[in-house]
Coordinates of C-alpha atoms in Angstrom, one line a residue:
Chain A
M1 CA 7.1 31.0 -8.5
I2 CA 6.5 28.8 -11.5
D3 CA 4.7 30.0 -14.6
G4 CA 1.2 28.4 -14.7
F5 CA 1.5 26.9 -18.1
L6 CA 5.0 25.6 -17.5
A7 CA 3.6 23.9 -14.4
L8 CA 0.9 22.4 -16.6
Y9 CA 3.5 21.0 -19.0
I10 CA 5.5 19.5 -16.1
F11 CA 2.3 18.1 -14.7
M12 CA 1.3 16.5 -18.0
L13 CA 4.7 15.0 -18.8
A14 CA 5.2 13.7 -15.2
A15 CA 1.7 12.0 -15.4
F16 CA 2.7 10.2 -18.6
T17 CA 6.0 9.2 -17.0
G18 CA 4.2 7.7 -14.0
Y19 CA 1.8 5.9 -16.2
E20 CA 4.5 4.4 -18.4
I21 CA 6.6 3.2 -15.5
I22 CA 3.8 1.1 -14.1
A23 CA 2.2 0.0 -17.4
R24 CA 4.3 -3.2 -17.8
V25 CA 4.9 -4.3 -14.2
P26 CA 4.6 -8.0 -13.1
V27 CA 2.1 -8.6 -10.4
I28 CA 4.7 -9.7 -7.9
L29 CA 6.1 -6.2 -7.9
H30 CA 2.8 -4.4 -7.3
T31 CA 3.2 -4.3 -3.5
P32 CA 6.8 -3.2 -3.5
L33 CA 6.1 -0.6 -6.2
M34 CA 3.1 0.8 -4.3
S35 CA 5.4 1.0 -1.3
G36 CA 8.2 2.6 -3.5
S37 CA 5.9 5.2 -4.9
N38 CA 4.7 5.8 -1.3
F39 CA 8.3 6.6 -0.5
V40 CA 8.7 8.9 -3.5
H41 CA 5.8 11.2 -2.4
G42 CA 7.7 11.5 0.9
I43 CA 9.2 14.4 -1.0
V44 CA 6.4 16.2 0.8
L45 CA 8.9 16.5 3.6
V46 CA 10.8 19.1 1.6
G47 CA 7.6 21.1 1.2
A48 CA 6.8 20.8 4.9
M49 CA 10.3 22.0 5.7
I50 CA 9.8 25.1 3.4
A51 CA 6.4 25.7 5.0
L52 CA 7.8 25.6 8.5
G53 CA 10.7 27.6 7.3
H54 CA 8.5 30.6 6.6
A55 CA 6.0 30.1 9.4
Q56 CA 5.9 33.1 11.7
T57 CA 3.3 32.8 14.5
P58 CA 3.6 30.0 17.1
F59 CA 0.4 28.5 15.7
E60 CA 1.8 28.3 12.2
M61 CA 5.0 26.9 13.6
T62 CA 3.1 24.2 15.5
V63 CA 1.2 23.1 12.3
G64 CA 4.4 23.3 10.3
F65 CA 6.3 21.3 12.9
L66 CA 3.6 18.6 12.7
G67 CA 3.9 18.7 8.9
V68 CA 7.6 18.1 8.9
L69 CA 7.2 15.3 11.5
L70 CA 4.6 13.6 9.3
G71 CA 6.6 14.1 6.1
A72 CA 9.8 12.7 7.7
G73 CA 7.8 9.7 8.8
N74 CA 6.5 9.2 5.3
A75 CA 9.9 9.4 3.7
A76 CA 11.9 7.3 6.3
G77 CA 9.1 4.7 6.9
G78 CA 8.5 4.4 3.2
Y79 CA 12.1 3.8 2.5
V80 CA 12.7 1.2 5.2
V81 CA 9.6 -0.8 4.3
T82 CA 10.3 -0.8 0.6
E83 CA 13.9 -1.7 1.1
R84 CA 12.9 -4.6 3.3
M85 CA 10.4 -5.9 0.8
L86 CA 12.8 -5.7 -2.1
E87 CA 15.5 -7.4 -0.1
M88 CA 13.5 -10.5 -0.5
F89 CA 14.2 -10.5 -4.2
K90 CA 17.7 -11.5 -3.5
S91 CA 16.7 -15.2 -3.6
S92 CA 15.3 -14.8 -7.1
K93 CA 18.8 -15.0 -8.6
P94 CA 20.0 -18.2 -10.4
D95 CA 21.4 -19.7 -7.2
A96 CA 17.9 -19.6 -5.7
G97 CA 17.4 -23.3 -5.5
K98 CA 19.2 -23.7 -2.2
P99 CA 17.2 -23.5 1.0
N100 CA 17.7 -20.4 3.0
A101 CA 16.0 -20.3 6.4
S102 CA 16.5 -16.7 7.3
R103 CA 13.7 -16.5 9.7
E104 CA 11.8 -13.5 10.6
T105 CA 12.1 -12.5 14.2
K106 CA 8.8 -11.3 15.2
Chain U
M1 CA 25.8 33.9 -3.2
N2 CA 24.0 33.9 -6.5
W3 CA 25.0 30.4 -7.3
L4 CA 23.3 28.9 -4.2
P5 CA 19.7 29.1 -5.4
S6 CA 20.8 27.5 -8.7
L7 CA 22.7 24.8 -6.9
I8 CA 19.6 24.0 -4.8
K9 CA 17.5 23.9 -7.9
A10 CA 20.0 21.6 -9.5
C11 CA 19.7 19.3 -6.5
Y12 CA 15.9 19.2 -6.8
F13 CA 16.3 18.4 -10.5
L14 CA 18.7 15.6 -9.7
A15 CA 16.3 14.3 -7.0
A16 CA 13.4 14.2 -9.5
L17 CA 15.5 12.4 -12.0
L18 CA 16.6 9.8 -9.4
F19 CA 13.0 9.3 -8.3
I20 CA 11.9 8.5 -11.9
L21 CA 14.9 6.3 -12.6
G22 CA 14.5 4.6 -9.2
L23 CA 10.8 3.8 -9.8
K24 CA 11.7 2.6 -13.3
R25 CA 14.2 0.2 -11.8
M26 CA 11.7 -0.9 -9.2
S27 CA 9.4 -2.1 -11.9
S28 CA 11.6 -5.0 -12.8
P29 CA 12.5 -7.8 -10.4
R30 CA 16.2 -7.8 -11.3
T31 CA 16.9 -4.2 -10.7
A32 CA 14.2 -3.5 -8.1
R33 CA 16.6 -3.5 -5.1
G34 CA 18.8 -0.9 -6.7
G35 CA 15.8 1.3 -7.5
I36 CA 14.8 2.1 -4.0
V37 CA 18.4 3.0 -3.2
W38 CA 18.6 5.4 -6.1
A39 CA 15.3 7.0 -5.0
G40 CA 16.7 7.2 -1.5
Y41 CA 19.7 9.2 -2.6
G42 CA 17.4 11.5 -4.4
M43 CA 15.4 12.1 -1.2
L44 CA 18.6 12.6 0.8
L45 CA 19.8 15.2 -1.7
A46 CA 16.6 17.1 -1.8
V47 CA 16.2 17.2 2.0
L48 CA 19.8 18.3 2.6
A49 CA 19.6 21.0 -0.2
T50 CA 16.4 22.4 1.4
F51 CA 18.3 23.3 4.6
F52 CA 20.4 25.7 2.6
L53 CA 17.4 27.6 1.0
P54 CA 17.9 31.3 1.4
G55 CA 15.3 32.9 3.8
L56 CA 14.6 29.7 5.6
Y57 CA 13.7 30.4 9.3
N58 CA 13.1 28.0 12.2
V59 CA 16.0 25.8 11.0
G60 CA 16.5 24.3 14.5
L61 CA 12.8 23.4 14.7
I62 CA 13.0 21.9 11.2
A63 CA 16.0 19.8 12.1
A64 CA 14.4 18.6 15.3
A65 CA 11.2 17.6 13.5
V66 CA 13.1 15.8 10.8
L67 CA 15.2 13.9 13.3
I68 CA 12.3 12.8 15.4
G69 CA 10.1 11.9 12.5
V70 CA 12.9 9.9 10.7
S71 CA 14.1 8.0 13.7
A72 CA 10.5 7.1 14.8
A73 CA 9.5 5.8 11.4
W74 CA 12.9 4.1 10.8
W75 CA 12.6 2.3 14.1
T76 CA 9.0 1.1 13.5
G77 CA 9.7 0.2 9.9
K78 CA 12.6 -2.0 10.8
R79 CA 10.8 -3.8 13.5
V80 CA 7.5 -4.6 12.0
A81 CA 6.9 -8.1 10.7
M82 CA 6.7 -8.7 6.9
T83 CA 3.1 -9.7 7.2
A84 CA 2.2 -6.2 8.6
M85 CA 3.8 -4.4 5.6
P86 CA 0.5 -3.4 3.9
Q87 CA -0.8 -1.5 6.9
M88 CA 2.6 0.1 7.4
V89 CA 2.4 1.4 3.8
A90 CA -1.1 2.7 4.7
L91 CA 0.3 4.4 7.8
Y92 CA 3.3 6.1 6.1
N93 CA 1.1 7.1 3.2
G94 CA -1.4 8.7 5.7
M95 CA 1.5 10.6 7.2
G96 CA 2.4 12.0 3.7
G97 CA -1.2 13.1 3.2
G98 CA -1.2 14.7 6.6
A99 CA 2.0 16.5 5.8
A100 CA 0.5 17.8 2.5
A101 CA -2.5 19.0 4.5
A102 CA -0.3 20.7 7.0
I103 CA 1.6 22.6 4.3
G104 CA -1.8 23.8 3.0
A105 CA -2.8 24.8 6.5
V106 CA 0.4 26.8 7.1
E107 CA 0.0 28.5 3.8
L108 CA -3.6 29.4 4.4
I109 CA -3.0 30.6 7.9
G110 CA -0.1 32.7 6.7
Y111 CA -2.4 34.0 3.9
V112 CA -5.0 35.1 6.4
R113 CA -2.3 36.9 8.5
E114 CA -0.8 38.7 5.5
L115 CA -4.3 39.7 4.4
A116 CA -5.1 41.2 7.8
L117 CA -1.7 43.0 7.7
L118 CA -2.5 44.4 4.3
Q119 CA -5.9 45.6 5.4
S120 CA -4.6 47.3 8.5
A121 CA -2.0 49.1 6.4
G122 CA -4.9 50.5 4.4
G123 CA -4.2 48.6 1.2
S124 CA -0.9 50.3 0.6
P125 CA 1.4 48.6 3.0
A126 CA 4.0 50.8 4.7
I127 CA 5.7 47.7 5.9
P128 CA 6.8 45.5 3.0
V129 CA 4.4 42.6 3.1
V130 CA 5.1 39.3 1.4
V131 CA 2.9 39.1 -1.7
P132 CA -0.1 36.9 -0.8
L133 CA -0.8 33.8 -2.8
A134 CA -2.1 34.3 -6.3
P135 CA -5.6 33.0 -7.0
V136 CA -4.4 29.8 -8.8
E137 CA -1.9 29.0 -6.1
L138 CA -4.6 29.6 -3.5
A139 CA -7.0 27.3 -5.3
L140 CA -4.4 24.5 -5.8
G141 CA -3.3 24.9 -2.2
V142 CA -6.8 24.4 -0.9
L143 CA -7.4 21.4 -3.2
G144 CA -4.1 19.8 -2.2
A145 CA -5.0 20.3 1.5
L146 CA -8.4 18.8 0.9
I147 CA -7.0 15.7 -0.8
G148 CA -4.2 15.4 1.7
A149 CA -6.5 15.6 4.7
V150 CA -8.9 13.0 3.2
S151 CA -5.9 10.7 2.4
F152 CA -4.6 11.2 6.0
S153 CA -7.8 10.2 7.9
G154 CA -8.7 7.6 5.3
S155 CA -5.3 5.9 5.4
L156 CA -5.3 5.8 9.2
I157 CA -8.6 4.0 9.1
A158 CA -7.2 1.6 6.6
F159 CA -4.2 1.1 8.8
A160 CA -6.5 0.4 11.8
K161 CA -8.6 -2.0 9.9
L162 CA -5.7 -4.1 8.6
Q163 CA -4.1 -4.0 12.0
G164 CA -7.3 -5.6 13.3
W165 CA -8.2 -2.6 15.6
L166 CA -11.5 -2.0 13.8
D167 CA -13.2 -5.3 13.1
K168 CA -16.7 -4.2 12.3
R169 CA -17.7 -2.5 9.2
F170 CA -19.4 0.7 10.0
V171 CA -22.7 0.9 8.1
F172 CA -25.8 3.0 8.6
P173 CA -28.7 4.0 6.4
A174 CA -28.3 6.8 3.9
Q175 CA -24.5 6.6 4.4
R176 CA -23.8 7.5 0.9
A177 CA -25.9 10.6 1.1
V178 CA -24.3 11.6 4.3
N179 CA -20.8 11.1 2.8
L180 CA -21.7 13.0 -0.2
L181 CA -23.1 15.9 1.9
L182 CA -19.8 15.9 3.9
L183 CA -17.8 16.1 0.7
A184 CA -20.0 18.8 -0.7
A185 CA -19.7 20.9 2.4
A186 CA -15.9 20.5 2.5
V187 CA -15.7 21.5 -1.2
L188 CA -18.0 24.5 -0.6
L189 CA -15.8 25.7 2.3
G190 CA -12.8 25.1 0.0
V191 CA -14.2 27.2 -2.7
L192 CA -15.0 30.0 -0.1
L193 CA -11.4 29.8 1.1
A194 CA -10.0 29.8 -2.4
S195 CA -12.1 32.8 -3.4
G196 CA -10.5 35.0 -0.8
H197 CA -12.9 34.6 2.1
A198 CA -10.3 33.0 4.3
S199 CA -10.6 33.3 8.0
L200 CA -9.2 31.1 10.8
P201 CA -12.6 29.5 11.8
L202 CA -13.3 28.8 8.1
I203 CA -10.0 27.1 7.7
A204 CA -10.6 25.0 10.8
A205 CA -14.1 24.0 9.7
F206 CA -12.7 23.1 6.3
F207 CA -10.1 20.7 7.7
V208 CA -12.5 19.1 10.2
L209 CA -14.9 18.4 7.3
A210 CA -12.2 17.0 5.1
L211 CA -10.8 14.8 7.8
L212 CA -14.3 13.6 8.7
F213 CA -15.0 12.8 5.1
G214 CA -11.9 10.6 4.8
L215 CA -13.0 8.8 7.9
M216 CA -16.6 8.2 6.9
M217 CA -15.5 7.3 3.4
T218 CA -13.2 4.5 4.6
L219 CA -15.1 3.1 7.5
P220 CA -17.7 1.1 5.5
I221 CA -15.2 -0.5 3.2
G222 CA -14.5 -4.1 4.1
G223 CA -11.0 -5.4 4.9
A224 CA -10.7 -7.4 1.7
D225 CA -10.9 -4.3 -0.4
M226 CA -8.4 -2.4 1.7
P227 CA -5.4 -2.9 -0.7
V228 CA -7.3 -1.1 -3.5
V229 CA -8.2 1.7 -1.1
I230 CA -4.7 2.1 0.2
S231 CA -3.4 2.2 -3.4
L232 CA -6.0 4.9 -4.2
Y233 CA -5.0 7.0 -1.2
N234 CA -1.4 6.6 -2.2
A235 CA -2.2 8.1 -5.6
L236 CA -4.2 10.8 -3.9
T237 CA -1.4 11.7 -1.6
G238 CA 0.9 12.0 -4.6
L239 CA -1.6 14.4 -6.2
A240 CA -1.8 16.5 -3.0
V241 CA 2.0 16.7 -2.9
A242 CA 2.1 17.9 -6.5
F243 CA -0.5 20.6 -5.8
E244 CA 1.3 21.9 -2.7
G245 CA 4.5 21.7 -4.7
F246 CA 3.0 24.2 -7.1
V247 CA 2.0 26.5 -4.2
L248 CA 5.6 26.4 -2.9
G249 CA 7.1 26.7 -6.3
N250 CA 9.0 23.4 -5.9
E251 CA 9.4 21.5 -9.1
A252 CA 10.7 18.3 -7.4
M253 CA 7.5 18.0 -5.5
I254 CA 5.3 18.6 -8.6
I255 CA 7.2 16.0 -10.6
A256 CA 7.4 13.3 -7.8
G257 CA 3.9 13.9 -6.7
T258 CA 2.4 13.7 -10.2
V259 CA 4.4 10.6 -11.1
V260 CA 3.1 8.9 -8.0
G261 CA -0.4 10.2 -8.7
A262 CA -0.4 8.7 -12.2
A263 CA 1.4 5.5 -11.3
G264 CA -0.8 5.0 -8.2
T265 CA -4.0 5.5 -10.2
L266 CA -2.9 2.8 -12.7
L267 CA -1.8 0.5 -9.9
T268 CA -5.2 0.9 -8.3
Q269 CA -6.9 0.0 -11.5
L270 CA -4.7 -3.1 -11.9
M271 CA -5.4 -4.2 -8.4
A272 CA -9.1 -3.7 -8.7
K273 CA -9.0 -5.6 -12.0
A274 CA -7.2 -8.5 -10.3
M275 CA -10.1 -8.7 -7.8
N276 CA -12.6 -8.2 -10.6
R277 CA -14.0 -5.2 -8.9
S278 CA -14.4 -1.7 -10.2
I279 CA -13.0 1.2 -8.1
G280 CA -16.4 2.7 -7.9
N281 CA -17.8 -0.6 -6.6
V282 CA -15.0 -0.7 -4.0
L283 CA -15.7 2.8 -2.8
F284 CA -19.5 2.9 -2.9
G285 CA -20.9 -0.6 -2.9
S286 CA -20.3 -1.9 0.6
F287 CA -18.6 -5.3 0.3
G288 CA -20.5 -8.2 1.7
A289 CA -23.8 -6.3 1.7
A290 CA -24.9 -7.7 -1.7
G291 CA -28.6 -8.5 -1.8
G292 CA -30.2 -11.8 -2.5
E293 CA -30.2 -15.1 -0.8
A294 CA -26.8 -16.8 -0.7
Q295 CA -26.9 -20.4 -1.9
A296 CA -27.3 -22.9 0.9
I297 CA -24.4 -25.2 1.0
E298 CA -25.2 -28.9 1.6
G299 CA -23.0 -31.5 3.1
A300 CA -20.5 -31.4 5.9
Q301 CA -16.8 -30.6 6.3
K302 CA -14.8 -33.9 6.4
P303 CA -11.8 -33.9 8.6
I304 CA -8.5 -35.7 8.0
E305 CA -5.5 -36.5 10.2
A306 CA -2.1 -35.1 9.5
S307 CA -0.6 -38.6 9.1
D308 CA -3.1 -39.5 6.4
A309 CA -2.6 -36.2 4.6
A310 CA 1.2 -36.6 4.7
V311 CA 1.0 -40.1 3.2
M312 CA -1.4 -38.9 0.5
M313 CA 1.0 -36.2 -0.6
A314 CA 4.2 -38.3 -0.2
Y315 CA 2.9 -40.8 -2.8
A316 CA 1.4 -38.2 -5.1
E317 CA 2.9 -37.3 -8.4
R318 CA 1.9 -33.6 -8.4
V319 CA 1.2 -31.4 -5.5
V320 CA 0.1 -27.8 -5.7
I321 CA 0.3 -25.7 -2.6
V322 CA -2.1 -22.8 -2.4
P323 CA -1.0 -20.3 0.3
G324 CA -3.2 -17.6 1.6
Y325 CA -3.0 -14.9 4.2
G326 CA -3.6 -17.3 7.0
L327 CA -0.3 -18.9 6.2
A328 CA 1.4 -15.5 6.5
V329 CA -0.3 -14.8 9.8
A330 CA 0.8 -18.1 11.2
Q331 CA 4.4 -17.3 10.0
A332 CA 4.2 -20.7 8.4
Q333 CA 5.9 -19.9 5.1
H334 CA 9.2 -21.3 6.3
K335 CA 7.7 -24.6 7.5
V336 CA 5.7 -24.9 4.3
W337 CA 8.9 -24.6 2.2
E338 CA 10.6 -27.2 4.4
F339 CA 7.6 -29.5 3.8
A340 CA 7.8 -28.8 0.0
Q341 CA 11.5 -29.6 0.0
L342 CA 10.9 -32.9 1.7
L343 CA 8.3 -33.7 -1.0
I344 CA 10.6 -32.7 -3.8
K345 CA 13.3 -35.0 -2.3
R346 CA 10.8 -37.8 -2.7
G347 CA 10.3 -37.0 -6.3
V348 CA 7.0 -35.2 -6.0
K349 CA 6.5 -32.3 -8.4
V350 CA 5.6 -29.4 -6.2
K351 CA 4.3 -26.0 -7.2
F352 CA 3.0 -23.0 -5.4
A353 CA -0.1 -21.4 -6.8
I354 CA -0.6 -17.7 -6.1
H355 CA -3.8 -15.9 -6.6
P356 CA -3.3 -12.3 -7.7
V357 CA -4.7 -11.0 -4.4
A358 CA -3.4 -13.7 -2.1
G359 CA -2.2 -12.1 1.0
R360 CA -3.4 -8.6 1.5
M361 CA -2.1 -7.0 -1.7
P362 CA -1.1 -8.2 -5.1
G363 CA 2.4 -9.6 -4.9
H364 CA 2.3 -9.7 -1.1
M365 CA 2.4 -13.5 -1.0
N366 CA 5.3 -13.6 -3.5
V367 CA 7.3 -11.4 -1.2
L368 CA 6.5 -13.7 1.8
L369 CA 7.4 -16.9 -0.1
A370 CA 10.6 -15.3 -1.4
E371 CA 11.4 -14.4 2.2
A372 CA 11.2 -18.1 3.1
G373 CA 13.5 -18.9 0.2
V374 CA 11.1 -20.5 -2.2
P375 CA 12.6 -20.1 -5.7
Y376 CA 10.9 -18.2 -8.4
D377 CA 10.3 -21.0 -10.8
L378 CA 8.2 -23.0 -8.4
I379 CA 5.7 -20.1 -8.0
A380 CA 2.9 -20.0 -10.6
D381 CA 0.4 -17.4 -11.4
M382 CA -3.3 -18.1 -11.4
D383 CA -3.6 -18.2 -15.2
D384 CA -0.7 -20.6 -15.6
I385 CA -1.7 -23.0 -12.8
N386 CA -5.5 -23.2 -13.3
P387 CA -5.3 -25.7 -16.3
E388 CA -2.9 -27.8 -14.3
F389 CA -5.2 -28.6 -11.4
A390 CA -7.0 -31.2 -13.5
V391 CA -3.7 -33.3 -13.5
T392 CA -2.9 -32.5 -9.9
D393 CA -3.2 -35.3 -7.3
V394 CA -3.3 -33.1 -4.2
A395 CA -4.0 -29.4 -3.8
L396 CA -2.9 -28.3 -0.4
V397 CA -4.7 -25.1 0.6
I398 CA -3.1 -23.3 3.6
G399 CA -4.9 -20.3 5.0
A400 CA -6.5 -19.3 1.8
N401 CA -10.3 -19.1 1.6
D402 CA -12.0 -16.6 -0.6
V403 CA -9.6 -17.0 -3.5
V404 CA -10.5 -20.7 -3.8
N405 CA -14.2 -20.3 -3.2
P406 CA -16.1 -21.9 -6.1
L407 CA -19.2 -19.7 -5.2
A408 CA -17.3 -16.9 -7.0
R409 CA -18.1 -18.9 -10.1
T410 CA -21.5 -20.4 -9.3
D411 CA -23.5 -18.1 -7.1
P412 CA -24.5 -14.7 -8.5
A413 CA -25.8 -13.7 -5.1
S414 CA -22.4 -14.1 -3.5
P415 CA -20.5 -10.8 -2.9
I416 CA -17.4 -12.3 -4.5
Y417 CA -19.3 -13.5 -7.6
G418 CA -17.2 -12.9 -10.7
M419 CA -13.9 -12.8 -8.9
P420 CA -11.4 -15.1 -10.7
I421 CA -10.5 -18.0 -8.4
L422 CA -7.9 -20.8 -8.3
D423 CA -9.7 -24.0 -9.5
V424 CA -8.3 -26.2 -6.7
G425 CA -11.5 -28.3 -6.8
D426 CA -10.4 -29.7 -10.2
S427 CA -7.6 -31.7 -8.6
R428 CA -8.2 -35.2 -7.4
H429 CA -7.9 -34.4 -3.7
V430 CA -8.0 -31.2 -1.8
I431 CA -6.6 -30.8 1.7
V432 CA -7.5 -27.6 3.4
V433 CA -5.5 -26.5 6.4
K434 CA -7.7 -24.2 8.4
R435 CA -7.8 -23.0 12.0
G436 CA -11.6 -23.6 12.5
K437 CA -14.8 -24.0 10.8
G438 CA -15.5 -20.2 10.5
T439 CA -15.8 -18.1 7.4
G440 CA -13.0 -16.2 5.8
F441 CA -11.7 -12.7 5.8
A442 CA -14.7 -11.5 3.7
G443 CA -17.1 -13.4 5.9
I444 CA -18.4 -15.7 3.2
E445 CA -19.2 -19.4 3.4
N446 CA -16.9 -21.5 1.2
A447 CA -18.4 -24.4 -0.8
L448 CA -15.0 -25.9 -1.4
F449 CA -14.8 -27.0 2.2
Y450 CA -17.9 -29.1 1.7
A451 CA -16.9 -30.7 -1.6
D452 CA -16.6 -34.5 -1.8
N453 CA -12.9 -34.5 -2.6
T454 CA -12.0 -32.0 0.1
R455 CA -10.6 -33.0 3.5
M456 CA -10.1 -30.5 6.3
L457 CA -6.9 -30.5 8.4
Y458 CA -7.8 -28.3 11.4
G459 CA -5.2 -26.5 13.2
D460 CA -3.0 -23.4 13.3
G461 CA -1.0 -23.2 10.0
Q462 CA 2.4 -23.4 11.6
A463 CA 1.5 -26.3 13.9
A464 CA -0.4 -28.3 11.2
V465 CA 2.4 -28.0 8.6
G466 CA 4.9 -28.9 11.4
Q467 CA 2.9 -32.1 11.9
L468 CA 3.0 -32.8 8.2
V469 CA 6.8 -32.3 8.2
N470 CA 7.2 -34.7 11.1
E471 CA 4.9 -37.3 9.5
L472 CA 6.9 -37.1 6.3
K473 CA 10.2 -37.6 8.2
T474 CA 8.9 -40.7 9.9
L475 CA 7.9 -42.1 6.5
D476 CA 11.5 -41.7 5.4
D477 CA 12.9 -43.6 8.4

């Protein structure tokens, strides 16, 4: 277990880090960044794995299983969606002037 | 095997570092794509390392759940259309909140079990019992579970609203009081749980109340405010993850969760500011329910044919295209870019004007235009383009409504009063492509459509712009 005050320090420093990262972000990146940070809290998957890992009764296991399922969804879904959004920024390179009709298949 | 726990800790450390560096890279357009990959490696490392944790049971079950969850989310995430991205973010975020709540639930249920075991052993356990949670851990676990559960049900409602499954806003008298009561009850049960009065029925009631609160909290919020709400729930999930990370003694979770909590809070503020709404206003003042008489709008909408519109723009000097969510829904961004290219070939100066909240989230429209291949330098922000409308010959509004509504300037009774808008009305001619005569996403009448210099081109975005393209091509022949 982590010492309470140590955790408080981690908490404080991490909060400042998060604030600083976002402070100077252009508007166009708001949606991808929200999606990206959504992916990052997918780390909850690790916690759910640990929780299921020491679940003992069938009921605990069921809840834990659900947690891992949801956490995995958060992590994987968050990654795919963010990656697809950021892929669009390819065309922002200097050669962007040329048309590119990569159409979305619905 | 003394090195194994240290190695796992090192993996978590590396993961936390990669998350922070990844997010940092994601905050600049040039490095953004690499950023998500870095963060992805961090996640992979953390998850793989967790499998080797000493004393981890149910490994088969864990692996199965991870496999199912990852493949299901991967599959849906790959297939969903770009326009649906905001609700997918809401959905995956809700899953994260649900996972945090589930962690809290497992810990609480285990706590109750161990407590019972301790009591049956008469206080001095003959069988070695795992030390039950310390008071601080218990309190943070309960808090994390509360936030996670609210974020879970709230995000699912947000998802359903953006997906169009829940059209109506759900409003009833004394709603705020009822919601407040729900929250107070959930908090009260939480305090009871945290002070050691845990029992299974209490835990169940606690989660039911928390989930109900998230539901009731989100139902009355209008669709236009959803991005802010999703961003808020994103931050809340981060916080919940951090708290559960403390309970489990996992530093990577504390760091990643806190970073997201802080970043998400700031992002929520930025979004709310872009819409000129305070977060409190979004959450508690039901959108569209503003009192007072709305200004009556005089005049009629004047239609125009596609051929006339095309000629008007073909011989213009400056054309500004204002895309809105309607354009994205109609998947017309590619057609619009084709049209813009034809105009550019004729020597017309074309720009795209993007309102901060065009689309469903800040930056959503930029992503959609980038997808169609529109280069960066043709896309202008609201502050840059607004002075230019006065020297613009034709402003072509496609699928945008509230963000060009002059009532936001002139009518204090309007629910969107005070929201910054694009001043398209300043240009010499305005052509509005619109599906029908109805009101927009927020359900507000738009005075721009009745202005003297405005002409309406009715039709589905894709079809209407297609017509414009064809008309331009015949002009060239």
